mmCIF file with all atom_site columns, C-alpha atoms in Angstrom:
data_model
loop_
_atom_site.group_PDB
_atom_site.id
_atom_site.type_symbol
_atom_site.label_atom_id
_atom_site.label_alt_id
_atom_site.label_comp_id
_atom_site.label_asym_id
_atom_site.label_entity_id
_atom_site.label_seq_id
_atom_site.pdbx_PDB_ins_code
_atom_site.Cartn_x
_atom_site.Cartn_y
_atom_site.Cartn_z
_atom_site.occupancy
_atom_site.B_iso_or_equiv
_atom_site.pdbx_formal_charge
_atom_site.auth_seq_id
_atom_site.auth_comp_id
_atom_site.auth_asym_id
_atom_site.auth_atom_id
_atom_site.pdbx_PDB_model_num
ATOM 1  C CA . MET A 1 1  ? 0.000   0.000  0.000   1.00 45.00 ? 1  MET A CA 1
ATOM 2  C CA . MET A 1 2  ? 2.834   2.400  0.838   1.00 45.00 ? 2  MET A CA 1
ATOM 3  C CA . LYS A 1 3  ? 4.496   1.620  -2.511  1.00 52.00 ? 3  LYS A CA 1
ATOM 4  C CA . LYS A 1 4  ? 1.508   2.971  -4.470  1.00 55.00 ? 4  LYS A CA 1
ATOM 5  C CA . SER A 1 5  ? 1.555   6.231  -2.513  1.00 59.00 ? 5  SER A CA 1
ATOM 6  C CA . THR A 1 6  ? 5.289   6.657  -3.147  1.00 64.00 ? 6  THR A CA 1
ATOM 7  C CA . ASN A 1 7  ? 4.833   6.118  -6.893  1.00 65.00 ? 7  ASN A CA 1
ATOM 8  C CA . GLN A 1 8  ? 1.985   8.635  -6.993  1.00 67.00 ? 8  GLN A CA 1
ATOM 9  C CA . ASN A 1 9  ? 4.157   11.223 -5.225  1.00 72.00 ? 9  ASN A CA 1
ATOM 10 C CA . ALA A 1 10 ? 6.982   10.585 -7.707  1.00 73.00 ? 10 ALA A CA 1
ATOM 11 C CA . PHE A 1 11 ? 4.637   11.175 -10.654 1.00 73.00 ? 11 PHE A CA 1
ATOM 12 C CA . LYS A 1 12 ? 3.359   14.365 -9.016  1.00 79.00 ? 12 LYS A CA 1
ATOM 13 C CA . ILE A 1 13 ? 6.921   15.659 -8.671  1.00 83.00 ? 13 ILE A CA 1
ATOM 14 C CA . ILE A 1 14 ? 7.631   14.841 -12.328 1.00 82.00 ? 14 ILE A CA 1
ATOM 15 C CA . CYS A 1 15 ? 4.482   16.689 -13.398 1.00 87.00 ? 15 CYS A CA 1
ATOM 16 C CA . ASP A 1 16 ? 5.412   19.662 -11.207 1.00 82.00 ? 16 ASP A CA 1
ATOM 17 C CA . ILE A 1 17 ? 8.811   19.862 -12.913 1.00 87.00 ? 17 ILE A CA 1
ATOM 18 C CA . ILE A 1 18 ? 8.058   19.177 -16.588 1.00 87.00 ? 18 ILE A CA 1
ATOM 19 C CA . GLY A 1 19 ? 4.300   19.697 -16.704 1.00 88.00 ? 19 GLY A CA 1
ATOM 20 C CA . HIS A 1 20 ? 1.280   17.462 -17.079 1.00 90.00 ? 20 HIS A CA 1
ATOM 21 C CA . LYS A 1 21 ? 0.511   15.288 -20.103 1.00 91.00 ? 21 LYS A CA 1
ATOM 22 C CA . TYR A 1 22 ? -3.245  15.645 -20.434 1.00 93.00 ? 22 TYR A CA 1
ATOM 23 C CA . VAL A 1 23 ? -5.317  13.421 -22.681 1.00 95.00 ? 23 VAL A CA 1
ATOM 24 C CA . VAL A 1 24 ? -9.059  13.624 -23.299 1.00 95.00 ? 24 VAL A CA 1
ATOM 25 C CA . SER A 1 25 ? -10.663 11.033 -21.052 1.00 95.00 ? 25 SER A CA 1
ATOM 26 C CA . LYS A 1 26 ? -14.283 11.879 -21.857 1.00 95.00 ? 26 LYS A CA 1
ATOM 27 C CA . GLN A 1 27 ? -16.018 14.089 -24.373 1.00 94.00 ? 27 GLN A CA 1
ATOM 28 C CA . VAL A 1 28 ? -19.116 15.439 -22.625 1.00 93.00 ? 28 VAL A CA 1
ATOM 29 C CA . THR A 1 29 ? -20.312 17.646 -25.521 1.00 92.00 ? 29 THR A CA 1
ATOM 30 C CA . SER A 1 30 ? -18.643 19.044 -28.612 1.00 89.00 ? 30 SER A CA 1
ATOM 31 C CA . HIS A 1 31 ? -17.290 21.900 -26.460 1.00 91.00 ? 31 HIS A CA 1
ATOM 32 C CA . VAL A 1 32 ? -16.890 20.336 -23.008 1.00 94.00 ? 32 VAL A CA 1
ATOM 33 C CA . LYS A 1 33 ? -14.293 17.642 -22.355 1.00 95.00 ? 33 LYS A CA 1
ATOM 34 C CA . GLU A 1 34 ? -12.724 15.974 -19.360 1.00 96.00 ? 34 GLU A CA 1
ATOM 35 C CA . TYR A 1 35 ? -8.950  15.537 -19.284 1.00 96.00 ? 35 TYR A CA 1
ATOM 36 C CA . THR A 1 36 ? -6.685  13.222 -17.268 1.00 95.00 ? 36 THR A CA 1
ATOM 37 C CA . CYS A 1 37 ? -2.921  13.499 -16.822 1.00 93.00 ? 37 CYS A CA 1
ATOM 38 C CA . LYS A 1 38 ? -1.172  10.337 -18.033 1.00 91.00 ? 38 LYS A CA 1
ATOM 39 C CA . CYS A 1 39 ? 1.337   10.454 -15.172 1.00 87.00 ? 39 CYS A CA 1
ATOM 40 C CA . CYS A 1 40 ? -0.339  11.668 -11.976 1.00 89.00 ? 40 CYS A CA 1
ATOM 41 C CA . LYS A 1 41 ? -4.011  11.044 -12.960 1.00 90.00 ? 41 LYS A CA 1
ATOM 42 C CA . LYS A 1 42 ? -5.032  14.636 -12.149 1.00 92.00 ? 42 LYS A CA 1
ATOM 43 C CA . GLN A 1 43 ? -8.399  15.411 -13.753 1.00 95.00 ? 43 GLN A CA 1
ATOM 44 C CA . LEU A 1 44 ? -9.547  18.659 -15.340 1.00 95.00 ? 44 LEU A CA 1
ATOM 45 C CA . THR A 1 45 ? -12.605 19.814 -17.245 1.00 96.00 ? 45 THR A CA 1
ATOM 46 C CA . THR A 1 46 ? -13.605 22.890 -19.176 1.00 93.00 ? 46 THR A CA 1
ATOM 47 C CA . ASN A 1 47 ? -15.756 25.375 -17.282 1.00 90.00 ? 47 ASN A CA 1
ATOM 48 C CA . SER A 1 48 ? -18.414 27.755 -18.592 1.00 87.00 ? 48 SER A CA 1
ATOM 49 C CA . ASN A 1 49 ? -15.745 30.224 -19.759 1.00 91.00 ? 49 ASN A CA 1
ATOM 50 C CA . GLY A 1 50 ? -13.874 27.541 -21.703 1.00 89.00 ? 50 GLY A CA 1
ATOM 51 C CA . ASP A 1 51 ? -10.985 27.504 -19.221 1.00 93.00 ? 51 ASP A CA 1
ATOM 52 C CA . LEU A 1 52 ? -9.594  24.338 -17.661 1.00 92.00 ? 52 LEU A CA 1
ATOM 53 C CA . THR A 1 53 ? -10.544 23.767 -14.043 1.00 95.00 ? 53 THR A CA 1
ATOM 54 C CA . GLU A 1 54 ? -10.100 20.909 -11.584 1.00 95.00 ? 54 GLU A CA 1
ATOM 55 C CA . LEU A 1 55 ? -12.727 18.173 -11.904 1.00 95.00 ? 55 LEU A CA 1
ATOM 56 C CA . THR A 1 56 ? -14.531 18.336 -8.565  1.00 95.00 ? 56 THR A CA 1
ATOM 57 C CA . PRO A 1 57 ? -17.596 16.250 -7.630  1.00 96.00 ? 57 PRO A CA 1
ATOM 58 C CA . THR A 1 58 ? -19.749 19.291 -8.459  1.00 95.00 ? 58 THR A CA 1
ATOM 59 C CA . PHE A 1 59 ? -18.257 19.554 -11.955 1.00 95.00 ? 59 PHE A CA 1
ATOM 60 C CA . LYS A 1 60 ? -18.646 15.770 -12.405 1.00 95.00 ? 60 LYS A CA 1
ATOM 61 C CA . GLU A 1 61 ? -22.347 16.096 -11.652 1.00 96.00 ? 61 GLU A CA 1
ATOM 62 C CA . ILE A 1 62 ? -22.718 19.116 -13.954 1.00 95.00 ? 62 ILE A CA 1
ATOM 63 C CA . ASN A 1 63 ? -20.926 17.279 -16.766 1.00 95.00 ? 63 ASN A CA 1
ATOM 64 C CA . SER A 1 64 ? -23.101 14.205 -16.287 1.00 96.00 ? 64 SER A CA 1
ATOM 65 C CA . ILE A 1 65 ? -26.324 16.235 -16.544 1.00 96.00 ? 65 ILE A CA 1
ATOM 66 C CA . LEU A 1 66 ? -24.945 18.233 -19.465 1.00 95.00 ? 66 LEU A CA 1
ATOM 67 C CA . GLU A 1 67 ? -23.988 15.026 -21.285 1.00 95.00 ? 67 GLU A CA 1
ATOM 68 C CA . ASP A 1 68 ? -27.489 13.618 -20.765 1.00 96.00 ? 68 ASP A CA 1
ATOM 69 C CA . ILE A 1 69 ? -29.131 16.770 -22.157 1.00 95.00 ? 69 ILE A CA 1
ATOM 70 C CA . TYR A 1 70 ? -26.686 16.865 -25.075 1.00 94.00 ? 70 TYR A CA 1
ATOM 71 C CA . THR A 1 71 ? -27.216 13.211 -26.075 1.00 94.00 ? 71 THR A CA 1
ATOM 72 C CA . ARG A 1 72 ? -31.020 13.576 -25.897 1.00 95.00 ? 72 ARG A CA 1
ATOM 73 C CA . ARG A 1 73 ? -30.822 16.648 -28.134 1.00 93.00 ? 73 ARG A CA 1
ATOM 74 C CA . MET A 1 74 ? -28.564 14.862 -30.627 1.00 91.00 ? 74 MET A CA 1
ATOM 75 C CA . VAL A 1 75 ? -30.946 11.892 -30.795 1.00 93.00 ? 75 VAL A CA 1
ATOM 76 C CA . ARG A 1 76 ? -33.900 14.223 -31.370 1.00 92.00 ? 76 ARG A CA 1
ATOM 77 C CA . ILE A 1 77 ? -32.094 16.086 -34.158 1.00 89.00 ? 77 ILE A CA 1
ATOM 78 C CA . LYS A 1 78 ? -31.235 12.856 -36.003 1.00 80.00 ? 78 LYS A CA 1
#
């Protein structure tokens, strides 16, 4: 158990030094995406201004509802 924590801290230090390597982990809508760092697993999402912000439980819930509305709209349009 301690080994996993040590590895996570090492990845965090690497990301602090050279920067994060974010990849899209989920596309909520055509404009809103969720990102995850390949190294330290830090999660971000786009906020209402289009800026990246930390993916908190509140933003997870907002993204989930937004995705549901978006998919229903896309189904209705097609």
